[in-house]
Short mmCIF file of C-alpha atoms in Angstrom, two decimals:
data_model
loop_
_atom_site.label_atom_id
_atom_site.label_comp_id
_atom_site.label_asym_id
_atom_site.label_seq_id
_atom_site.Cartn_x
_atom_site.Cartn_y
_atom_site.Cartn_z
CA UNK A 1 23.29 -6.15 9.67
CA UNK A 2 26.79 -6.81 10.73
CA UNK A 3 29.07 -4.00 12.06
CA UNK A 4 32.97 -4.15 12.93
CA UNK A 5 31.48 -3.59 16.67
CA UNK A 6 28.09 -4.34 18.93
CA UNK A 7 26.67 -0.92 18.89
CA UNK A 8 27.35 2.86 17.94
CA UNK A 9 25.74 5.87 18.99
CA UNK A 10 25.15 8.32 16.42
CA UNK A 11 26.11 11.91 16.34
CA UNK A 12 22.49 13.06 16.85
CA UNK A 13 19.68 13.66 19.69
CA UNK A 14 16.03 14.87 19.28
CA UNK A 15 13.20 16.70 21.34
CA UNK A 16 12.41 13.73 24.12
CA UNK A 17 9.05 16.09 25.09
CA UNK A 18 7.81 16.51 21.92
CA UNK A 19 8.46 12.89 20.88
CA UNK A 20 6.57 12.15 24.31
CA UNK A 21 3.80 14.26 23.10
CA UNK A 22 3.21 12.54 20.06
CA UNK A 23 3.00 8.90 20.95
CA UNK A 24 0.40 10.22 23.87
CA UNK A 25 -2.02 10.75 21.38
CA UNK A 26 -2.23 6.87 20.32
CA UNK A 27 -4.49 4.77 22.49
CA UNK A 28 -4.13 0.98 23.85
CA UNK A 29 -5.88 -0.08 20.58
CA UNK A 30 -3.54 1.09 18.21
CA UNK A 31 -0.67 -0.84 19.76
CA UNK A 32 -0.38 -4.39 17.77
CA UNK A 33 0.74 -7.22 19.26
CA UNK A 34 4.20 -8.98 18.29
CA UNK A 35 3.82 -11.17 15.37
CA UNK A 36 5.63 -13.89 17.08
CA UNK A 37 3.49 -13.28 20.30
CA UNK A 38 6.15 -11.93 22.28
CA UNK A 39 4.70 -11.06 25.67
CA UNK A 40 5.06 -7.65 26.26
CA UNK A 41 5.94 -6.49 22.99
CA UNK A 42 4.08 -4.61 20.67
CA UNK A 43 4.32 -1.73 18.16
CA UNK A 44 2.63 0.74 15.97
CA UNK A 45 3.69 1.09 11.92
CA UNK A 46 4.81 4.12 10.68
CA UNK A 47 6.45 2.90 7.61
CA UNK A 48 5.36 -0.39 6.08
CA UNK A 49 4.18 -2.31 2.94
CA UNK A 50 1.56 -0.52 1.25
CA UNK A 51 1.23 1.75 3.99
CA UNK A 52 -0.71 -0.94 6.29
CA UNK A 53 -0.60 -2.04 9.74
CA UNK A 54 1.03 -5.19 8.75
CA UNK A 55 4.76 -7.08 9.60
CA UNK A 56 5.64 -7.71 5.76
CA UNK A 57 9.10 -7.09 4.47
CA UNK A 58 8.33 -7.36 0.78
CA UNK A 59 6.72 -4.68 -0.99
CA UNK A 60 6.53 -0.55 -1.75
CA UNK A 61 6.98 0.78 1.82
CA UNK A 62 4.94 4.04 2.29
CA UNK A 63 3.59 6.14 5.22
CA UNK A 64 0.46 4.78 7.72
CA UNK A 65 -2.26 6.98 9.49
CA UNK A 66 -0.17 6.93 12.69
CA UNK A 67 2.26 8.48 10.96
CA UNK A 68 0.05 11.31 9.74
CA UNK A 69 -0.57 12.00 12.72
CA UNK A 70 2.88 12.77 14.03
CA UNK A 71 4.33 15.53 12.42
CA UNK A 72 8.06 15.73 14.53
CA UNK A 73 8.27 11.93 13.77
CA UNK A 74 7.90 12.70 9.92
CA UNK A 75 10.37 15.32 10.54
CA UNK A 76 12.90 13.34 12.09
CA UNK A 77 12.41 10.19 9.37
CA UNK A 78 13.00 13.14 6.94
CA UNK A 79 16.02 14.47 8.35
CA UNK A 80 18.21 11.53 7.81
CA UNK A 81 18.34 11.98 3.72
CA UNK A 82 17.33 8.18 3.32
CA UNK A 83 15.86 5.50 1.43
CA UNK A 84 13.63 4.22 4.20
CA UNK A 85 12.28 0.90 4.29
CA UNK A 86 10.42 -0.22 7.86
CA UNK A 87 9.41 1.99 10.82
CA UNK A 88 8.03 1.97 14.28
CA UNK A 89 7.19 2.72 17.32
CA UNK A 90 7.74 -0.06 19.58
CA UNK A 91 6.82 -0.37 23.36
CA UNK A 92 8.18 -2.74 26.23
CA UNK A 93 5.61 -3.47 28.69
CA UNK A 94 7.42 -3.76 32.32
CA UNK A 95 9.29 -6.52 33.45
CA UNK A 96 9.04 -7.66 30.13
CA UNK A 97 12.01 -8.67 27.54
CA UNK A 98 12.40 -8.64 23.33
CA UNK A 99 13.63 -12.76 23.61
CA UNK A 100 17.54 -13.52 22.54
CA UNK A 101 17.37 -14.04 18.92
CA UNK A 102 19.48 -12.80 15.27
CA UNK A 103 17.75 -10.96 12.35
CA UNK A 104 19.02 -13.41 9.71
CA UNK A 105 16.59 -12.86 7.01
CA UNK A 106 16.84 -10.86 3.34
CA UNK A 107 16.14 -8.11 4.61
CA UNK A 108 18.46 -7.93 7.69
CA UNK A 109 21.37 -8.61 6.19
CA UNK A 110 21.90 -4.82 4.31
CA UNK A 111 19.91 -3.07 6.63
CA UNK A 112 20.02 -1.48 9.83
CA UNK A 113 17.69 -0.59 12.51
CA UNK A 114 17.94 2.99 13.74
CA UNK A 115 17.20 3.01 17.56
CA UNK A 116 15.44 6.36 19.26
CA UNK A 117 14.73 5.72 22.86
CA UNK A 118 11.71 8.23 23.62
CA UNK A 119 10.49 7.01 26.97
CA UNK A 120 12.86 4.84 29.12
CA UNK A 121 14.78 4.16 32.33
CA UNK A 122 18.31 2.60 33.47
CA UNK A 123 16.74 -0.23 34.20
CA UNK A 124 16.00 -0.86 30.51
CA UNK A 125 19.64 -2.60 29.10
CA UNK A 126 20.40 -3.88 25.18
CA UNK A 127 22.46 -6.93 24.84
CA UNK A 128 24.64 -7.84 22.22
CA UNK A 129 27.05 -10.66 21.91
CA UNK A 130 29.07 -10.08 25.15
CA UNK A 131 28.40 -5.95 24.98
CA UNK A 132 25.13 -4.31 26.70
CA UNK A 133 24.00 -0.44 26.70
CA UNK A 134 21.41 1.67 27.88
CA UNK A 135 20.08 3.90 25.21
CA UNK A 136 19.46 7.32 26.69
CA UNK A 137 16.04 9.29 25.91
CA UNK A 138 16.31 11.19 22.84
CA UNK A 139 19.96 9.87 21.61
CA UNK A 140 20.43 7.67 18.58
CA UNK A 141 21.88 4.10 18.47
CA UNK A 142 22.41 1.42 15.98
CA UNK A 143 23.84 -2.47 16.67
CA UNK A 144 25.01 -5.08 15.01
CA UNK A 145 21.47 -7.23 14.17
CA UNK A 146 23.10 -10.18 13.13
CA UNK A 147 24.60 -11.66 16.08
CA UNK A 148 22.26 -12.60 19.12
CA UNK A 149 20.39 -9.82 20.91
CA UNK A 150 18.12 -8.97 23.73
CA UNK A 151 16.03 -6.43 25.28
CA UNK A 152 15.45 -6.61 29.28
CA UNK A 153 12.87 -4.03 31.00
CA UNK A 154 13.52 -4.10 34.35
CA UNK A 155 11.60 -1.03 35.39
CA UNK A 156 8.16 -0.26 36.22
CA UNK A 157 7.45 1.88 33.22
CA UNK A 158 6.70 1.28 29.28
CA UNK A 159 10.16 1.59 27.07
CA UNK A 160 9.29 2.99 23.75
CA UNK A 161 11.36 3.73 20.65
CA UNK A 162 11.33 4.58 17.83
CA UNK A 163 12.68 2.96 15.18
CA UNK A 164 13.90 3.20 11.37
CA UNK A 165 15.13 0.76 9.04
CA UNK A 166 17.45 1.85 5.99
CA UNK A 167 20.66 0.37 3.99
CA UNK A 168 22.09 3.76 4.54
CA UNK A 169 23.84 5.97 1.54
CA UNK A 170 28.00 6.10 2.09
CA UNK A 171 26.75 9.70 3.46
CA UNK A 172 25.23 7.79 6.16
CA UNK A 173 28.17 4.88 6.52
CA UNK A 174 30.86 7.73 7.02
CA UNK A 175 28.81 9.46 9.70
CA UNK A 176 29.00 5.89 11.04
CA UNK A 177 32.13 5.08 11.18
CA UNK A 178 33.80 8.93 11.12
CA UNK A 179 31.41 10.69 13.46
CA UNK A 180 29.76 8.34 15.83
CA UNK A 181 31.14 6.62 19.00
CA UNK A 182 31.18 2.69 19.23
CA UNK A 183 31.39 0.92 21.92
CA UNK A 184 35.05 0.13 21.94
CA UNK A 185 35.45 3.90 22.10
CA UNK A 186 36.28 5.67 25.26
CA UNK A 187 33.50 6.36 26.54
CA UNK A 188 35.00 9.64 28.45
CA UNK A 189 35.06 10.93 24.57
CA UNK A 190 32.71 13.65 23.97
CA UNK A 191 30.10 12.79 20.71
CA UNK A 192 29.51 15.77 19.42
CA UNK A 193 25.52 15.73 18.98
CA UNK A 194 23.96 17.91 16.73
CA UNK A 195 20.15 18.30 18.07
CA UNK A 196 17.20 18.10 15.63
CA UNK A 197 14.43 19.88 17.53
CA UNK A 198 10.87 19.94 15.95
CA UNK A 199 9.82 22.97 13.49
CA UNK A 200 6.01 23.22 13.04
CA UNK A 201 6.08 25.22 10.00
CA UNK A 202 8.39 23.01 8.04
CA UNK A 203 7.47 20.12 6.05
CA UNK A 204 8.72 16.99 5.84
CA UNK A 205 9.65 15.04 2.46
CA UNK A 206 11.23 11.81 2.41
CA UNK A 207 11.97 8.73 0.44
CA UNK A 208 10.79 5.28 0.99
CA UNK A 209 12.02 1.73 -0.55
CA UNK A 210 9.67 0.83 -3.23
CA UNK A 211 11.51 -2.38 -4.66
CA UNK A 212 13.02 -4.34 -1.95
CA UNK A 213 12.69 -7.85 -3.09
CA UNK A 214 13.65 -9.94 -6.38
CA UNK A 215 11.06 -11.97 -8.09
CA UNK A 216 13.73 -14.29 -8.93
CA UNK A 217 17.31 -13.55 -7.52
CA UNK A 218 20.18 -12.84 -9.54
CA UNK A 219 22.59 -15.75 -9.70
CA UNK A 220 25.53 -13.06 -8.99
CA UNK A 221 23.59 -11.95 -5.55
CA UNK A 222 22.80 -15.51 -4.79
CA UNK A 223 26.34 -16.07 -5.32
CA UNK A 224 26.98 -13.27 -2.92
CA UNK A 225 24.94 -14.32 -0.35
CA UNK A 226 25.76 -18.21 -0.25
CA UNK A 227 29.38 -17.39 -0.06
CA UNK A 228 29.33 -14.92 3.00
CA UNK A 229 27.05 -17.43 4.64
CA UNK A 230 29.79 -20.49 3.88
CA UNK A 231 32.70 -17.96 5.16
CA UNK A 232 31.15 -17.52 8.40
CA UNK A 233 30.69 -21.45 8.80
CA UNK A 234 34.32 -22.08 7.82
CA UNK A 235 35.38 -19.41 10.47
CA UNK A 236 33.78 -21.19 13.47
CA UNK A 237 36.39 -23.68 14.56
CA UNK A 238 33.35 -25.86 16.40
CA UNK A 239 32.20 -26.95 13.12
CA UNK A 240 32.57 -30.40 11.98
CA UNK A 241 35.02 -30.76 9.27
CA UNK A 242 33.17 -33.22 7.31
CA UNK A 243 29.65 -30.98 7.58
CA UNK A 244 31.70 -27.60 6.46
CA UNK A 245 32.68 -29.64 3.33
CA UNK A 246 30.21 -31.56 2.98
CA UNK A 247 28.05 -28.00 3.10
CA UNK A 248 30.45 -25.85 0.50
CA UNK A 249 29.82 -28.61 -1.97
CA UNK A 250 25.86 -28.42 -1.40
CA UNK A 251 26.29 -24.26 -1.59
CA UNK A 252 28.62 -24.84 -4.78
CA UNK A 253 26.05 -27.39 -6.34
CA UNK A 254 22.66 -24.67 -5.60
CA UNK A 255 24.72 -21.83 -7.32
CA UNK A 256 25.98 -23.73 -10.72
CA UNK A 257 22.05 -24.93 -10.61
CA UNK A 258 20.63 -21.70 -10.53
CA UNK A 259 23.03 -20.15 -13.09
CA UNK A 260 22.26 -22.80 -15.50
CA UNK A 261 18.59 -21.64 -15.19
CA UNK A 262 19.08 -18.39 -15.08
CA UNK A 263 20.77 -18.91 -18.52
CA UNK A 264 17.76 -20.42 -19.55
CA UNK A 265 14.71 -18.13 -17.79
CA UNK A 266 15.88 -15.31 -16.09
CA UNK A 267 12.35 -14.53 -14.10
CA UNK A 268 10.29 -15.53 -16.76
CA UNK A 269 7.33 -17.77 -15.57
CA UNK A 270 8.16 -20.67 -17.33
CA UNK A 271 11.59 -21.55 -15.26
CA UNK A 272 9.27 -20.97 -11.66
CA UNK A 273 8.69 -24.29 -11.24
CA UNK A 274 12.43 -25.59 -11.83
CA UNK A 275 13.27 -22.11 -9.53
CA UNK A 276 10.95 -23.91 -6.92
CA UNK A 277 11.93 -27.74 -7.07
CA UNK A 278 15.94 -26.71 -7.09
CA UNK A 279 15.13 -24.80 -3.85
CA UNK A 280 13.07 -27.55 -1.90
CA UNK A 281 15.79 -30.13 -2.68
CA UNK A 282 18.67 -28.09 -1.11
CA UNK A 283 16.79 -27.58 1.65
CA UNK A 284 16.75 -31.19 2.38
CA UNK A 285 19.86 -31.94 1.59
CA UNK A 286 20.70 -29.17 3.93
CA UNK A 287 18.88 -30.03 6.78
CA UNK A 288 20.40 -33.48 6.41
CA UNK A 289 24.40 -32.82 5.90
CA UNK A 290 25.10 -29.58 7.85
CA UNK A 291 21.78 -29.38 10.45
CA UNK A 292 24.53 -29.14 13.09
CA UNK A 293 26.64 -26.18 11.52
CA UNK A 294 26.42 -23.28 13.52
CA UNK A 295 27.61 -19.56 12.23
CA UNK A 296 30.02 -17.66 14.54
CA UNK A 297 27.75 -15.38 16.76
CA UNK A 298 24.18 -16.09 15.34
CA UNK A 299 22.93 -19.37 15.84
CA UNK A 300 21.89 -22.53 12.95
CA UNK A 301 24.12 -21.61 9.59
CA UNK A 302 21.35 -23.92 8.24
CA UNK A 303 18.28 -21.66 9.45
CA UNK A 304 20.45 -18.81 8.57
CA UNK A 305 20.88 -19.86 5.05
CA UNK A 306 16.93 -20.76 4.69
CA UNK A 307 16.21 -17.00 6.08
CA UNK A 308 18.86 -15.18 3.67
CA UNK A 309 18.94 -17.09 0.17
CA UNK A 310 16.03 -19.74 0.40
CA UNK A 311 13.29 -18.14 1.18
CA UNK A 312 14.27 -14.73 -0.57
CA UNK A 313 15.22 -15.85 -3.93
CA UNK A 314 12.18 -16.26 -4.63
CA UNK A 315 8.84 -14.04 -4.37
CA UNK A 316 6.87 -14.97 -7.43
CA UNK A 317 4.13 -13.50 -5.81
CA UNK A 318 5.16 -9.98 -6.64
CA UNK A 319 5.59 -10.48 -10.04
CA UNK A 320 2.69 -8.81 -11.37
CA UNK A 321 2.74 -6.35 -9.38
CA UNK A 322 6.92 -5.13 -9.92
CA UNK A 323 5.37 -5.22 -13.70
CA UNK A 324 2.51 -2.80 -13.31
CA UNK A 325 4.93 -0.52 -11.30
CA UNK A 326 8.01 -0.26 -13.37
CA UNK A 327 5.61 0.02 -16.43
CA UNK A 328 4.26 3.11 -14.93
CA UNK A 329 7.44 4.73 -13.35
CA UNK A 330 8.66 4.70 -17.54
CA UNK A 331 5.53 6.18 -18.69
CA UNK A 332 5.51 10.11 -19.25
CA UNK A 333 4.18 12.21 -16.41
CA UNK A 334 0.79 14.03 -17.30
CA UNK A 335 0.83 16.12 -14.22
CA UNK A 336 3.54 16.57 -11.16
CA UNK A 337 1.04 14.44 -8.49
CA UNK A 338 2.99 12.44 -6.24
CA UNK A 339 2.81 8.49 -6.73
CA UNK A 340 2.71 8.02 -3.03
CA UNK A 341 1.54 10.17 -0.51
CA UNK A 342 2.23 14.13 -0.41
CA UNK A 343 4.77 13.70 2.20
CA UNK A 344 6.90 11.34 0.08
CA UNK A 345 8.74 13.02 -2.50
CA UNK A 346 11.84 12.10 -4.98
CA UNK A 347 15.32 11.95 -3.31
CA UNK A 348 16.25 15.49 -4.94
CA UNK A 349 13.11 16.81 -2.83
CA UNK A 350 15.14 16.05 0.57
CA UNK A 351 17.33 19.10 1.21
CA UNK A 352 17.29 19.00 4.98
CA UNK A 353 19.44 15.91 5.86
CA UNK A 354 21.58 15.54 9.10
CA UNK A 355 23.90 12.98 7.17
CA UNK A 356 26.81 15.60 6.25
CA UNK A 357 27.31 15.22 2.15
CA UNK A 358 30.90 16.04 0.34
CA UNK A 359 31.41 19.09 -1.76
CA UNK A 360 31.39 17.17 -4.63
CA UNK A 361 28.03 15.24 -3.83
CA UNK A 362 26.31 18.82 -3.20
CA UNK A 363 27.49 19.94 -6.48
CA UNK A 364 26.99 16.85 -8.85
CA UNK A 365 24.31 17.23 -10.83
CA UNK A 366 22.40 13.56 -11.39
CA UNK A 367 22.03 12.09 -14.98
CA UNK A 368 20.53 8.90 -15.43
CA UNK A 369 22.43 6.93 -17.34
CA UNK A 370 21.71 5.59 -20.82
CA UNK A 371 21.16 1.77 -22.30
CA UNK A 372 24.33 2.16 -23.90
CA UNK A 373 27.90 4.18 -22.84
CA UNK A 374 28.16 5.27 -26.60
CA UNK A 375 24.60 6.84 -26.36
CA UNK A 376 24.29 10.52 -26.39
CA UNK A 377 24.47 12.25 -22.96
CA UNK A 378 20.99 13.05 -21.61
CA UNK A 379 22.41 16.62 -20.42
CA UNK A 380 22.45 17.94 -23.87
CA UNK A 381 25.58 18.38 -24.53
CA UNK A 382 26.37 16.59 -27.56
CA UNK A 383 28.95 14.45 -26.59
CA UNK A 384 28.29 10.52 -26.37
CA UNK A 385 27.45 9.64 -22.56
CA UNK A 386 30.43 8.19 -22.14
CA UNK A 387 33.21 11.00 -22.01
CA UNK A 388 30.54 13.23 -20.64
CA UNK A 389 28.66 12.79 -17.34
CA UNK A 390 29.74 8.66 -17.77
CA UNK A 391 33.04 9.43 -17.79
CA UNK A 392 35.67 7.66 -15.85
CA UNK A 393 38.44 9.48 -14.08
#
């Protein structure tokens, strides 16, 4: 995700022993190796599609077995007040490095990755751009995803993290950018931690992403996306005139395109294979006018723009299965079980969060809002939605 600056370090530090403790009970087996084949990189799931030991992005994200097992991990997940989408452990073998690369994909570009070093050394340094850091045992970091980045273990010892993925509520944004300490801060400045030490009689309830991924994108996101992507190009001054052009006319054609069957399908099955063809025929077009383009700080604007609108509008393949679920979520409840697993509950369930709320967030009361503005409140009051809990100030 991009960020005004490289990294921040976030207002918060945790129990480095007990963490320790915890990831000492997982054996060399239940470390998987980097999907990519990294050397010297692997992980454990904690949060992931379905709940499996799997790298997918797309999908309801629930709780694995490792995580189960780790009670001040669940603890910590829950005390951030999130939507959380994917989480890990993941271990650094010595010597070893996480390559220089940019996390330009769908599901990069809103989200962040939550960084909390649990066994590490100075030696261990995070690049990125032209800013490095060492992330301290038991502190909390975030960095900007989407320009280049690197990991380098120069010890002798296994760096492990942990590490949590969310879009983050404004709740969490204003801790951000209120609270935490960037690095353009003075680093003499004192961050003013509060320390979330492990309770074993508490339990932990928190919220996970369960729809993450359009089975056809909305033109208006598409639209979005594209033109974020084309801003970036336009602001490298290395760019080729003629490719930048001849690019914004190829994003301007793909957008008009999709609208006009959008008009016409919306997801519906029956525009899929227009969807499809539309998609493969920028994609050469793009690889043949702009393969040169590059974006600021993050490498091909062509791969870039593959990773973020190509590929991701659309996933036909969960069609069926977005059905079945929002089906059931508007069926009535027959008894108060948890669709997921005990330790997942609605947001309302999460009362423990670090993220600091306002007054006025503590004290709203949620409504869900009609089909219509002129529809009667849900509260009960009488009054048409509208100039009750929809009103406007």
């Amino acid at each position: 995700m991009k960020l005004p600056h490289e990294f921040y370090q976030l207002p918060f530090c945790f129990d480095v022993g007990q963490l320790t403790k915890e990831i000492e009970q997982f054996t060399e087996s239940d470390w998987v190796t980097h999907h990519e084949g990294f050397q010297g990189n692997s992980a454990i799931p904690l949060i992931s599609v379905n709940g499996e030991f799997n790298n997918d992005f797309k999908g309801p994200m629930l709780p694995t077995a490792a995580l189960a097992k780790s009670p001040y991990i669940k603890q910590i997940l829950a005390s951030f007040g999130e939507v959380l989408s994917r989480s890990r452990l993941m271990r650094l073998a010595p010597g070893a490095q996480v390559p220089l690369h940019s996390d330009i994909n769908y599901h990069w570009y809103k989200r962040v990755r939550v960084h909390i070093p649990i066994t590490t050394t100075e030696q261990v340094q995070f690049f990125c751009h032209d800013k490095q850091v060492h992330m301290g045992a038991g502190e909390c970091w975030i960095f900007d995803s989407w320009k280049l980045h690197k990991v380098e273990n120069n010890s002798d010892q296994y760096r492990v993290h942990l590490v949590v993925d969310l879009a983050g509520s404004s709740q969490f944004w204003r801790t951000v950018f209120q609270h935490s300490r960037s690095i353009a801060d003075d680093q003499s400045t004192t961050l003013n931690s509060q320390f979330v030490g492990f309770n074993p009689d508490s339990p932990a309830t928190f919220i996970t992403e369960q729809f993450n991924a359009p089975v056809i994108m909305p033109v208006a996101e598409v639209e979005y996306l594209t033109n974020e992507l084309l801003a970036e190009v336009k602001h490298n001054p290395e760019n080729l005139v003629a490719e930048v052009n001849a690019f914004s006319l190829l994003i301007a054609d793909f957008v008009a395109d999709w609208r006009m069957l959008w008009l016409q399908y919306e997801c519906t099955k029956a525009g899929w294979p227009h969807y499809h063809a539309l998609r493969e025929q920028t994609m050469i077009k793009a690889l043949q006018c702009a393969k040169s383009l590059q974006l600021t700080h993050s490498g091909s604007a062509v791969k870039a723009f593959e990773q973020l609108v190509i590929v991701a509008c659309m996933n036909v393949e969960l069609s069926e299965q977005l059905a079945t679920r929002k089906q059931a979520m508007t069926l009535p409840k027959s008894s108060p079980k948890s669709a997921n697993l005990a330790s997942v509950k609605s947001a309302s369930a999460t009362s423990t969060s670090i993220i600091p709320k306002t007054a006025a967030e503590n004290n709203a009361r949620t409504i869900a809002a009609p089909p219509s503005r002129n529809s009667p409140c849900p509260c009960g009051s009488g009054e048409r939605y509208k100039t009750c809990h929809g009103k406007v100030n």
